[in-house]
Amino acid sequence: MNTHAQNVPSACGDCPIRHRAVCSHCDHDELLELEGIKFYRTFEAGQTIIWSGDMMSFVGSVVSGIATLTQTMEDGRTQMVGLLLPSDFVGRPGRDGAAYNVVATTDVVMCCFRKKPFEELMMRTPHIAHRLLQMTLDELDAAREWMLVLGRKTAREKIASLLSIIARRDASVSAKGATGSKTFDLPLTREAMADYLGLTLETVSRQISALRKDSVIQLEGKRHVTIPDMRRLMDEAGDDSDGGFLN
Amino acid sequence: MNTHAQNVPSACGDCPIRHRAVCSHCDHDELLELEGIKFYRTFEAGQTIIWSGDMMSFVGSVVSGIATLTQTMEDGRTQMVGLLLPSDFVGRPGRDGAAYNVVATTDVVMCCFRKKPFEELMMRTPHIAHRLLQMTLDELDAAREWMLVLGRKTAREKIASLLSIIARRDASVSAKGATGSKTFDLPLTREAMADYLGLTLETVSRQISALRKDSVIQLEGKRHVTIPDMRRLMDEAGDDSDGGFLN
DNA sequence: TGTCCCAATTGATCTGGGTCAAGGTTATTC
DNA sequence: GAATAACCTTGACCCAGATCAATTGGGACA
């Protein structure tokens, strides 16, 4: 039982179940069991991966690309409830119906497992259940952190919170650690950001402009963001500590 | 392996680990193992059970009373992120620090387990891990459902959503099932409701008055609510289906 | 090189819910 | 049963963010 290194043994392939997603150890027994129940699927940008209420026949993780979880009311109001980046897990072992829409924001490759055999594997393999429990607890924390953002933060603080989350998960760090400067491409349209933050896209646009005018962020084009001072951004977000949506 | 009935065998005592909270079956082996690691604690209304950031030395479930999970910003803005009713589980196996404050709203009795032994028990006992995973997935769904409430619903819809959740979890049903009339005592002050809904207490008060004037609800005193028509309330909440915070 | 299209910006105005302030209701205590 | 203290309600006013409406920018394609 050795913890997994960055470079994956070729025997493991690039299946996420052997990376962060599900297990953190690396003996090869299960690989065989997985043959035939594991497969890859690709989705185009904009495509719905799972409809809320559908029976889900698979679980899996995101290999590349970005997907979002959204809830919708009949009148069309929508709220994004999660952001899926590579290595994030999708699915609800033990459940049949999906609770929300999963939509590909960019082109997405997923590594999927047929649900029934995966559940059986999980039953036989305690560390998978434990790993899933840890991941689910992380998501629960993230969701609750986000409830504070949605319920109590101002528009400016909401934008700063979102940027700081994306920066932490996504960014190439250009300087010393958590407080230096960071650069990344926004993976979301203004409208998607609005759906995430419980705002309108106009308000998102205005607040981004304001943050740029105040030099909290720099913009190159519409999507490429650089954050000269993470500490400053996190102050704007109202985060006391190092917060942690999506860890 | 028999599913648990309402009346608990006396050998089981009233420990929640044998009720809904953790396991859904009832063989007696583990009971012995639990001796010495299980204990009860009581908290007075208003008392903080766990401070955010504290090391948690126990996990457990609520036996009686009501507690809330809250997040707070330095400037005092607070957001409730969960409501704990009897049988709900508290704690994060595998984690040390608490992520939010847990506060007793009424007097609360908790059935606690020392964390380390509980975790060891969980490692040895797959069905406990599976049960906890299911419960955590339920909480995650509930949290995400609540994100829609916080991000996209109007004040009136928010109040209706909260009332319908409490009615579903808490109420004595007076008529036929989910659509009949229900009666219950509000377990929360107006201020706590406001913290739950991302509103101010004045707005909560006004919207409750409005719902009463429109006969969506009836009030006796300040806390005793009866809902003549659940279907009507759920329409007001904007819930298409039977929604499900806290299941 | 233009034109089509979609994302984004910016402006003007409106409004739901926040803020501030003044009572009213119960419950508790002595 | 009067005094005190929570808790709740209601009113008047205000403002952050929504809504409605142009306009701009930038990439793909012919």
JSON list of N, CA and C (backbone and C1' of nucleotides) in Angstrom, two decimals, chain D residues 4-24:
[
{"chain": "D", "resi": 4, "resn": "DT", "atom": "P", "xyz": [-38.19, 48.19, 36.49]},
{"chain": "D", "resi": 4, "resn": "DT", "atom": "O5'", "xyz": [-37.64, 47.02, 35.55]},
{"chain": "D", "resi": 4, "resn": "DT", "atom": "C5'", "xyz": [-37.16, 45.82, 36.16]},
{"chain": "D", "resi": 4, "resn": "DT", "atom": "C4'", "xyz": [-37.04, 44.73, 35.12]},
{"chain": "D", "resi": 4, "resn": "DT", "atom": "C3'", "xyz": [-36.35, 45.16, 33.83]},
{"chain": "D", "resi": 4, "resn": "DT", "atom": "O3'", "xyz": [-35.16, 44.41, 33.72]},
{"chain": "D", "resi": 4, "resn": "DT", "atom": "C1'", "xyz": [-38.28, 43.82, 33.41]},
{"chain": "D", "resi": 5, "resn": "DA", "atom": "P", "xyz": [-34.06, 44.77, 32.59]},
{"chain": "D", "resi": 5, "resn": "DA", "atom": "O5'", "xyz": [-34.25, 43.55, 31.59]},
{"chain": "D", "resi": 5, "resn": "DA", "atom": "C5'", "xyz": [-34.55, 42.26, 32.10]},
{"chain": "D", "resi": 5, "resn": "DA", "atom": "C4'", "xyz": [-34.96, 41.37, 30.96]},
{"chain": "D", "resi": 5, "resn": "DA", "atom": "C3'", "xyz": [-34.28, 41.73, 29.63]},
{"chain": "D", "resi": 5, "resn": "DA", "atom": "O3'", "xyz": [-33.97, 40.52, 28.96]},
{"chain": "D", "resi": 5, "resn": "DA", "atom": "C1'", "xyz": [-36.60, 41.78, 29.36]},
{"chain": "D", "resi": 6, "resn": "DA", "atom": "P", "xyz": [-32.51, 40.36, 28.31]},
{"chain": "D", "resi": 6, "resn": "DA", "atom": "O5'", "xyz": [-32.78, 39.49, 27.01]},
{"chain": "D", "resi": 6, "resn": "DA", "atom": "C5'", "xyz": [-33.89, 39.80, 26.27]},
{"chain": "D", "resi": 6, "resn": "DA", "atom": "C4'", "xyz": [-34.73, 38.58, 26.02]},
{"chain": "D", "resi": 6, "resn": "DA", "atom": "C3'", "xyz": [-34.80, 38.27, 24.54]},
{"chain": "D", "resi": 6, "resn": "DA", "atom": "O3'", "xyz": [-34.95, 36.88, 24.32]},
{"chain": "D", "resi": 6, "resn": "DA", "atom": "C1'", "xyz": [-36.88, 39.13, 25.31]},
{"chain": "D", "resi": 7, "resn": "DC", "atom": "P", "xyz": [-34.65, 36.39, 22.80]},
{"chain": "D", "resi": 7, "resn": "DC", "atom": "O5'", "xyz": [-36.03, 36.66, 22.03]},
{"chain": "D", "resi": 7, "resn": "DC", "atom": "C5'", "xyz": [-37.21, 36.04, 22.48]},
{"chain": "D", "resi": 7, "resn": "DC", "atom": "C4'", "xyz": [-38.39, 36.65, 21.78]},
{"chain": "D", "resi": 7, "resn": "DC", "atom": "C3'", "xyz": [-38.25, 36.73, 20.26]},
{"chain": "D", "resi": 7, "resn": "DC", "atom": "O3'", "xyz": [-39.30, 35.96, 19.70]},
{"chain": "D", "resi": 7, "resn": "DC", "atom": "C1'", "xyz": [-39.11, 38.75, 21.16]},
{"chain": "D", "resi": 8, "resn": "DC", "atom": "P", "xyz": [-39.36, 35.75, 18.10]},
{"chain": "D", "resi": 8, "resn": "DC", "atom": "O5'", "xyz": [-40.39, 36.87, 17.64]},
{"chain": "D", "resi": 8, "resn": "DC", "atom": "C5'", "xyz": [-41.68, 36.92, 18.25]},
{"chain": "D", "resi": 8, "resn": "DC", "atom": "C4'", "xyz": [-42.35, 38.19, 17.84]},
{"chain": "D", "resi": 8, "resn": "DC", "atom": "C3'", "xyz": [-42.41, 38.45, 16.34]},
{"chain": "D", "resi": 8, "resn": "DC", "atom": "O3'", "xyz": [-43.75, 38.22, 15.91]},
{"chain": "D", "resi": 8, "resn": "DC", "atom": "C1'", "xyz": [-41.97, 40.43, 17.61]},
{"chain": "D", "resi": 9, "resn": "DT", "atom": "P", "xyz": [-44.20, 38.46, 14.39]},
{"chain": "D", "resi": 9, "resn": "DT", "atom": "O5'", "xyz": [-44.57, 40.00, 14.39]},
{"chain": "D", "resi": 9, "resn": "DT", "atom": "C5'", "xyz": [-45.65, 40.44, 15.19]},
{"chain": "D", "resi": 9, "resn": "DT", "atom": "C4'", "xyz": [-45.87, 41.92, 14.96]},
{"chain": "D", "resi": 9, "resn": "DT", "atom": "C3'", "xyz": [-46.11, 42.33, 13.51]},
{"chain": "D", "resi": 9, "resn": "DT", "atom": "O3'", "xyz": [-47.36, 42.98, 13.46]},
{"chain": "D", "resi": 9, "resn": "DT", "atom": "C1'", "xyz": [-44.52, 43.76, 14.58]},
{"chain": "D", "resi": 10, "resn": "DT", "atom": "P", "xyz": [-48.10, 43.26, 12.07]},
{"chain": "D", "resi": 10, "resn": "DT", "atom": "O5'", "xyz": [-47.71, 44.78, 11.80]},
{"chain": "D", "resi": 10, "resn": "DT", "atom": "C5'", "xyz": [-47.90, 45.75, 12.83]},
{"chain": "D", "resi": 10, "resn": "DT", "atom": "C4'", "xyz": [-47.20, 47.04, 12.45]},
{"chain": "D", "resi": 10, "resn": "DT", "atom": "C3'", "xyz": [-47.27, 47.42, 10.97]},
{"chain": "D", "resi": 10, "resn": "DT", "atom": "O3'", "xyz": [-48.03, 48.62, 10.88]},
{"chain": "D", "resi": 10, "resn": "DT", "atom": "C1'", "xyz": [-45.11, 47.78, 11.88]},
{"chain": "D", "resi": 11, "resn": "DG", "atom": "P", "xyz": [-48.33, 49.32, 9.45]},
{"chain": "D", "resi": 11, "resn": "DG", "atom": "O5'", "xyz": [-47.24, 50.50, 9.46]},
{"chain": "D", "resi": 11, "resn": "DG", "atom": "C5'", "xyz": [-47.25, 51.45, 10.52]},
{"chain": "D", "resi": 11, "resn": "DG", "atom": "C4'", "xyz": [-46.12, 52.45, 10.32]},
{"chain": "D", "resi": 11, "resn": "DG", "atom": "C3'", "xyz": [-45.99, 52.97, 8.88]},
{"chain": "D", "resi": 11, "resn": "DG", "atom": "O3'", "xyz": [-45.88, 54.39, 8.91]},
{"chain": "D", "resi": 11, "resn": "DG", "atom": "C1'", "xyz": [-43.91, 52.16, 9.65]},
{"chain": "D", "resi": 12, "resn": "DA", "atom": "P", "xyz": [-46.00, 55.28, 7.59]},
{"chain": "D", "resi": 12, "resn": "DA", "atom": "O5'", "xyz": [-44.51, 55.84, 7.46]},
{"chain": "D", "resi": 12, "resn": "DA", "atom": "C5'", "xyz": [-43.76, 56.19, 8.62]},
{"chain": "D", "resi": 12, "resn": "DA", "atom": "C4'", "xyz": [-42.40, 56.71, 8.18]},
{"chain": "D", "resi": 12, "resn": "DA", "atom": "C3'", "xyz": [-42.38, 57.26, 6.75]},
{"chain": "D", "resi": 12, "resn": "DA", "atom": "O3'", "xyz": [-41.44, 58.32, 6.70]},
{"chain": "D", "resi": 12, "resn": "DA", "atom": "C1'", "xyz": [-40.96, 55.39, 6.89]},
{"chain": "D", "resi": 13, "resn": "DC", "atom": "P", "xyz": [-41.17, 59.13, 5.30]},
{"chain": "D", "resi": 13, "resn": "DC", "atom": "O5'", "xyz": [-39.75, 58.56, 4.87]},
{"chain": "D", "resi": 13, "resn": "DC", "atom": "C5'", "xyz": [-38.65, 58.66, 5.79]},
{"chain": "D", "resi": 13, "resn": "DC", "atom": "C4'", "xyz": [-37.50, 57.86, 5.25]},
{"chain": "D", "resi": 13, "resn": "DC", "atom": "C3'", "xyz": [-37.09, 58.19, 3.80]},
{"chain": "D", "resi": 13, "resn": "DC", "atom": "O3'", "xyz": [-35.73, 58.59, 3.85]},
{"chain": "D", "resi": 13, "resn": "DC", "atom": "C1'", "xyz": [-37.22, 55.85, 4.13]},
{"chain": "D", "resi": 14, "resn": "DC", "atom": "P", "xyz": [-34.95, 58.99, 2.49]},
{"chain": "D", "resi": 14, "resn": "DC", "atom": "O5'", "xyz": [-33.99, 57.74, 2.30]},
{"chain": "D", "resi": 14, "resn": "DC", "atom": "C5'", "xyz": [-33.38, 57.15, 3.45]},
{"chain": "D", "resi": 14, "resn": "DC", "atom": "C4'", "xyz": [-32.49, 56.02, 2.99]},
{"chain": "D", "resi": 14, "resn": "DC", "atom": "C3'", "xyz": [-31.76, 56.29, 1.68]},
{"chain": "D", "resi": 14, "resn": "DC", "atom": "O3'", "xyz": [-30.47, 55.71, 1.78]},
{"chain": "D", "resi": 14, "resn": "DC", "atom": "C1'", "xyz": [-33.13, 54.39, 1.42]},
{"chain": "D", "resi": 15, "resn": "DC", "atom": "P", "xyz": [-29.30, 56.19, 0.83]},
{"chain": "D", "resi": 15, "resn": "DC", "atom": "O5'", "xyz": [-28.65, 54.84, 0.29]},
{"chain": "D", "resi": 15, "resn": "DC", "atom": "C5'", "xyz": [-28.56, 53.72, 1.16]},
{"chain": "D", "resi": 15, "resn": "DC", "atom": "C4'", "xyz": [-28.56, 52.46, 0.31]},
{"chain": "D", "resi": 15, "resn": "DC", "atom": "C3'", "xyz": [-27.77, 52.60, -0.99]},
{"chain": "D", "resi": 15, "resn": "DC", "atom": "O3'", "xyz": [-27.10, 51.37, -1.19]},
{"chain": "D", "resi": 15, "resn": "DC", "atom": "C1'", "xyz": [-29.93, 51.88, -1.47]},
{"chain": "D", "resi": 16, "resn": "DA", "atom": "P", "xyz": [-25.58, 51.25, -1.57]},
{"chain": "D", "resi": 16, "resn": "DA", "atom": "O5'", "xyz": [-25.43, 49.70, -1.92]},
{"chain": "D", "resi": 16, "resn": "DA", "atom": "C5'", "xyz": [-25.92, 48.75, -0.98]},
{"chain": "D", "resi": 16, "resn": "DA", "atom": "C4'", "xyz": [-26.48, 47.56, -1.70]},
{"chain": "D", "resi": 16, "resn": "DA", "atom": "C3'", "xyz": [-25.63, 47.00, -2.83]},
{"chain": "D", "resi": 16, "resn": "DA", "atom": "O3'", "xyz": [-25.74, 45.58, -2.78]},
{"chain": "D", "resi": 16, "resn": "DA", "atom": "C1'", "xyz": [-27.70, 47.73, -3.71]},
{"chain": "D", "resi": 17, "resn": "DG", "atom": "P", "xyz": [-24.90, 44.65, -3.73]},
{"chain": "D", "resi": 17, "resn": "DG", "atom": "O5'", "xyz": [-25.95, 44.25, -4.86]},
{"chain": "D", "resi": 17, "resn": "DG", "atom": "C5'", "xyz": [-27.17, 43.65, -4.45]},
{"chain": "D", "resi": 17, "resn": "DG", "atom": "C4'", "xyz": [-28.16, 43.68, -5.57]},
{"chain": "D", "resi": 17, "resn": "DG", "atom": "C3'", "xyz": [-27.68, 43.16, -6.93]},
{"chain": "D", "resi": 17, "resn": "DG", "atom": "O3'", "xyz": [-28.71, 42.32, -7.42]},
{"chain": "D", "resi": 17, "resn": "DG", "atom": "C1'", "xyz": [-28.68, 45.25, -7.21]},
{"chain": "D", "resi": 18, "resn": "DA", "atom": "P", "xyz": [-28.71, 41.43, -8.70]},
{"chain": "D", "resi": 18, "resn": "DA", "atom": "O5'", "xyz": [-30.13, 41.81, -9.37]},
{"chain": "D", "resi": 18, "resn": "DA", "atom": "C5'", "xyz": [-31.30, 41.66, -8.59]},
{"chain": "D", "resi": 18, "resn": "DA", "atom": "C4'", "xyz": [-32.49, 42.23, -9.34]},
{"chain": "D", "resi": 18, "resn": "DA", "atom": "C3'", "xyz": [-32.63, 41.72, -10.78]},
{"chain": "D", "resi": 18, "resn": "DA", "atom": "O3'", "xyz": [-34.00, 41.45, -11.03]},
{"chain": "D", "resi": 18, "resn": "DA", "atom": "C1'", "xyz": [-32.37, 44.08, -10.78]},
{"chain": "D", "resi": 19, "resn": "DT", "atom": "P", "xyz": [-34.47, 40.82, -12.41]},
{"chain": "D", "resi": 19, "resn": "DT", "atom": "O5'", "xyz": [-34.82, 42.10, -13.29]},
{"chain": "D", "resi": 19, "resn": "DT", "atom": "C5'", "xyz": [-35.74, 43.06, -12.80]},
{"chain": "D", "resi": 19, "resn": "DT", "atom": "C4'", "xyz": [-35.89, 44.16, -13.82]},
{"chain": "D", "resi": 19, "resn": "DT", "atom": "C3'", "xyz": [-35.96, 43.68, -15.28]},
{"chain": "D", "resi": 19, "resn": "DT", "atom": "O3'", "xyz": [-37.10, 44.30, -15.87]},
{"chain": "D", "resi": 19, "resn": "DT", "atom": "C1'", "xyz": [-34.36, 45.39, -15.04]},
{"chain": "D", "resi": 20, "resn": "DC", "atom": "P", "xyz": [-37.65, 43.82, -17.32]},
{"chain": "D", "resi": 20, "resn": "DC", "atom": "O5'", "xyz": [-37.20, 45.03, -18.27]},
{"chain": "D", "resi": 20, "resn": "DC", "atom": "C5'", "xyz": [-37.48, 46.36, -17.85]},
{"chain": "D", "resi": 20, "resn": "DC", "atom": "C4'", "xyz": [-36.79, 47.34, -18.76]},
{"chain": "D", "resi": 20, "resn": "DC", "atom": "C3'", "xyz": [-36.76, 46.93, -20.24]},
{"chain": "D", "resi": 20, "resn": "DC", "atom": "O3'", "xyz": [-37.01, 48.09, -21.00]},
{"chain": "D", "resi": 20, "resn": "DC", "atom": "C1'", "xyz": [-34.59, 47.40, -19.49]},
{"chain": "D", "resi": 21, "resn": "DA", "atom": "P", "xyz": [-37.18, 48.00, -22.62]},
{"chain": "D", "resi": 21, "resn": "DA", "atom": "O5'", "xyz": [-35.84, 48.70, -23.14]},
{"chain": "D", "resi": 21, "resn": "DA", "atom": "C5'", "xyz": [-35.44, 49.93, -22.56]},
{"chain": "D", "resi": 21, "resn": "DA", "atom": "C4'", "xyz": [-34.08, 50.34, -23.12]},
{"chain": "D", "resi": 21, "resn": "DA", "atom": "C3'", "xyz": [-33.84, 49.91, -24.59]},
{"chain": "D", "resi": 21, "resn": "DA", "atom": "O3'", "xyz": [-33.18, 50.97, -25.25]},
{"chain": "D", "resi": 21, "resn": "DA", "atom": "C1'", "xyz": [-32.08, 49.19, -23.26]},
{"chain": "D", "resi": 22, "resn": "DA", "atom": "P", "xyz": [-33.52, 51.29, -26.83]},
{"chain": "D", "resi": 22, "resn": "DA", "atom": "O5'", "xyz": [-32.47, 50.54, -27.78]},
{"chain": "D", "resi": 22, "resn": "DA", "atom": "C5'", "xyz": [-31.22, 50.19, -27.26]},
{"chain": "D", "resi": 22, "resn": "DA", "atom": "C4'", "xyz": [-30.30, 51.40, -27.05]},
{"chain": "D", "resi": 22, "resn": "DA", "atom": "C3'", "xyz": [-29.27, 51.55, -28.12]},
{"chain": "D", "resi": 22, "resn": "DA", "atom": "O3'", "xyz": [-28.63, 52.83, -28.08]},
{"chain": "D", "resi": 22, "resn": "DA", "atom": "C1'", "xyz": [-28.35, 50.50, -26.20]},
{"chain": "D", "resi": 23, "resn": "DT", "atom": "P", "xyz": [-27.68, 53.24, -29.32]},
{"chain": "D", "resi": 23, "resn": "DT", "atom": "O5'", "xyz": [-26.28, 52.56, -28.97]},
{"chain": "D", "resi": 23, "resn": "DT", "atom": "C5'", "xyz": [-25.57, 53.05, -27.85]},
{"chain": "D", "resi": 23, "resn": "DT", "atom": "C4'", "xyz": [-24.32, 52.23, -27.64]},
{"chain": "D", "resi": 23, "resn": "DT", "atom": "C3'", "xyz": [-23.48, 51.99, -28.91]},
{"chain": "D", "resi": 23, "resn": "DT", "atom": "O3'", "xyz": [-22.19, 52.54, -28.65]},
{"chain": "D", "resi": 23, "resn": "DT", "atom": "C1'", "xyz": [-23.73, 50.01, -27.65]},
{"chain": "D", "resi": 24, "resn": "DT", "atom": "P", "xyz": [-21.03, 52.48, -29.75]},
{"chain": "D", "resi": 24, "resn": "DT", "atom": "O5'", "xyz": [-20.01, 51.41, -29.17]},
{"chain": "D", "resi": 24, "resn": "DT", "atom": "C5'", "xyz": [-19.71, 51.40, -27.76]},
{"chain": "D", "resi": 24, "resn": "DT", "atom": "C4'", "xyz": [-18.93, 50.14, -27.45]},
{"chain": "D", "resi": 24, "resn": "DT", "atom": "C3'", "xyz": [-17.82, 49.83, -28.45]},
{"chain": "D", "resi": 24, "resn": "DT", "atom": "O3'", "xyz": [-16.64, 49.60, -27.71]},
{"chain": "D", "resi": 24, "resn": "DT", "atom": "C1'", "xyz": [-19.17, 47.94, -28.09]}
]
